[in-house]
Tab-separated table of C-alpha atoms in Angstrom:
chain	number	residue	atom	x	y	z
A	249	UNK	CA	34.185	59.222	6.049
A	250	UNK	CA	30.966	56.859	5.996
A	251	UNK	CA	28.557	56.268	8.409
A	252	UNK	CA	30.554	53.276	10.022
A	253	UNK	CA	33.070	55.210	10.665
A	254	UNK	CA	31.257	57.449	12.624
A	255	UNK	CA	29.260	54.830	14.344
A	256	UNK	CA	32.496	53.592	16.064
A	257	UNK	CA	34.100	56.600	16.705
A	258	UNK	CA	30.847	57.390	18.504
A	259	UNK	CA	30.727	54.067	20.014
A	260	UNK	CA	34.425	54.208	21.208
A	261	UNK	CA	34.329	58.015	23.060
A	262	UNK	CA	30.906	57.111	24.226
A	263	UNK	CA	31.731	53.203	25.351
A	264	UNK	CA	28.145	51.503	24.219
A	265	UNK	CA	27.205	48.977	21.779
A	266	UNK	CA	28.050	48.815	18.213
A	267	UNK	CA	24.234	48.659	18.038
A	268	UNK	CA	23.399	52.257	20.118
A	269	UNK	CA	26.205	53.677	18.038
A	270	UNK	CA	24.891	52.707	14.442
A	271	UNK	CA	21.857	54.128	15.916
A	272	UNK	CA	23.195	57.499	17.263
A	273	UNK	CA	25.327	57.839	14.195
A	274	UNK	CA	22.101	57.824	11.919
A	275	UNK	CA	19.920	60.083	13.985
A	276	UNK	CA	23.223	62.338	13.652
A	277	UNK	CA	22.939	62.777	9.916
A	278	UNK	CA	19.052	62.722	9.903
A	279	UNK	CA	19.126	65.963	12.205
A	280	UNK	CA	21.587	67.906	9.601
A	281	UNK	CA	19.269	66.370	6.864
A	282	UNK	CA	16.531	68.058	8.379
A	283	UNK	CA	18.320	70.610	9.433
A	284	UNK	CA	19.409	71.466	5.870
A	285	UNK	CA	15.905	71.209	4.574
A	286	UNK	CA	14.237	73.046	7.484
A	287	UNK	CA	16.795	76.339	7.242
A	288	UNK	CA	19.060	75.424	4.532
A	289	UNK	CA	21.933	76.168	6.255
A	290	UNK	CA	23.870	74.011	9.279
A	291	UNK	CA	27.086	74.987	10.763
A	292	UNK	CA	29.222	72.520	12.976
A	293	UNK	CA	31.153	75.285	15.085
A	294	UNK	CA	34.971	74.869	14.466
A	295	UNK	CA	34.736	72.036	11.457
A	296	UNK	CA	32.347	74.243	8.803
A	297	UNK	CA	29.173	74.795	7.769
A	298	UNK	CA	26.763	73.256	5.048
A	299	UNK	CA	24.638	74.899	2.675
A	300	UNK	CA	21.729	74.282	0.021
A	301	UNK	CA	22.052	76.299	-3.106
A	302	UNK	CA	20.073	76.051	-6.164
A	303	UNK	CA	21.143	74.895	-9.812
A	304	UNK	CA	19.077	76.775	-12.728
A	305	UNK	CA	18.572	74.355	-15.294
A	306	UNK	CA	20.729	74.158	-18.328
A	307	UNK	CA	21.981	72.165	-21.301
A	308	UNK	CA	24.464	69.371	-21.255
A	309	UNK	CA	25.896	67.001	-23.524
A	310	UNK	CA	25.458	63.166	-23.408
A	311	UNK	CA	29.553	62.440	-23.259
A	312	UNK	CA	28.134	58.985	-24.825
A	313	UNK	CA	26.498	60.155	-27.988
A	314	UNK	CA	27.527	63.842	-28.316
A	315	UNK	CA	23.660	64.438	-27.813
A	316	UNK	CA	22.698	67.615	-26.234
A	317	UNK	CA	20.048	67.165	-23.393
A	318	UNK	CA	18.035	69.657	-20.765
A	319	UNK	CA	19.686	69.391	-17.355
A	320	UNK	CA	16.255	70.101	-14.790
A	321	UNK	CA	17.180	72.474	-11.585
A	322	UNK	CA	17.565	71.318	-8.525
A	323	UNK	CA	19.453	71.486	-5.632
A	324	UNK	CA	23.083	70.774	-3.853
A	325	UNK	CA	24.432	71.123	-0.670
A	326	UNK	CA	27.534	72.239	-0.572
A	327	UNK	CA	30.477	72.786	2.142
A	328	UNK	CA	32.999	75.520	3.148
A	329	UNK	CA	35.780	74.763	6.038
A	330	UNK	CA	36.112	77.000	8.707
A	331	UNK	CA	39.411	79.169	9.390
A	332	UNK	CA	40.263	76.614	12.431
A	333	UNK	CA	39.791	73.266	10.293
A	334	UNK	CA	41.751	75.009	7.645
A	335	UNK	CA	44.813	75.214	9.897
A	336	UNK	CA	44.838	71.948	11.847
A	337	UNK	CA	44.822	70.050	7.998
């Protein structure tokens, strides 16, 4: 799915311009950015809900040289379908 996609999916249900779509689609994902980064957590009732978990830091391996490197911690957001999206795929 990319933002496109959205934008005239949006644009069809909602008959406006490509141009108020594009628009509507990105102030879509900048509210679940900030969402996300406000509460850590957003839920899209009957699709699934988004999370932000940690990584600790760790060692890898370069798969180039074999050369073992620190891995910094972060972050990740990550997804789990609901029951009801589960059974309509």
């Amino acid at each position: 799915m990319s933002k496109a996609f959205l934008a005239e999916v949006i644009q069809r249900s909602a008959e406006i311009t490509g141009v108020a779509s594009n628009r509507a689609a990105t102030d879509l994902m900048e509210a679940i950015v900030k969402e996300l980064k406000k509460n850590g957590k957003f839920t899209l009732p009957s699709f699934g809900t988004f999370t932000v978990r940690k990584t600790k830091a760790r060692k890898g391996v370069n798969p180039r040289t074999g050369e073992e490197i620190k891995v910094k911690a972060g972050k990740t957001v990550r997804f789990k379908a609901s029951p009801s999206l589960k059974k309509m795929v």
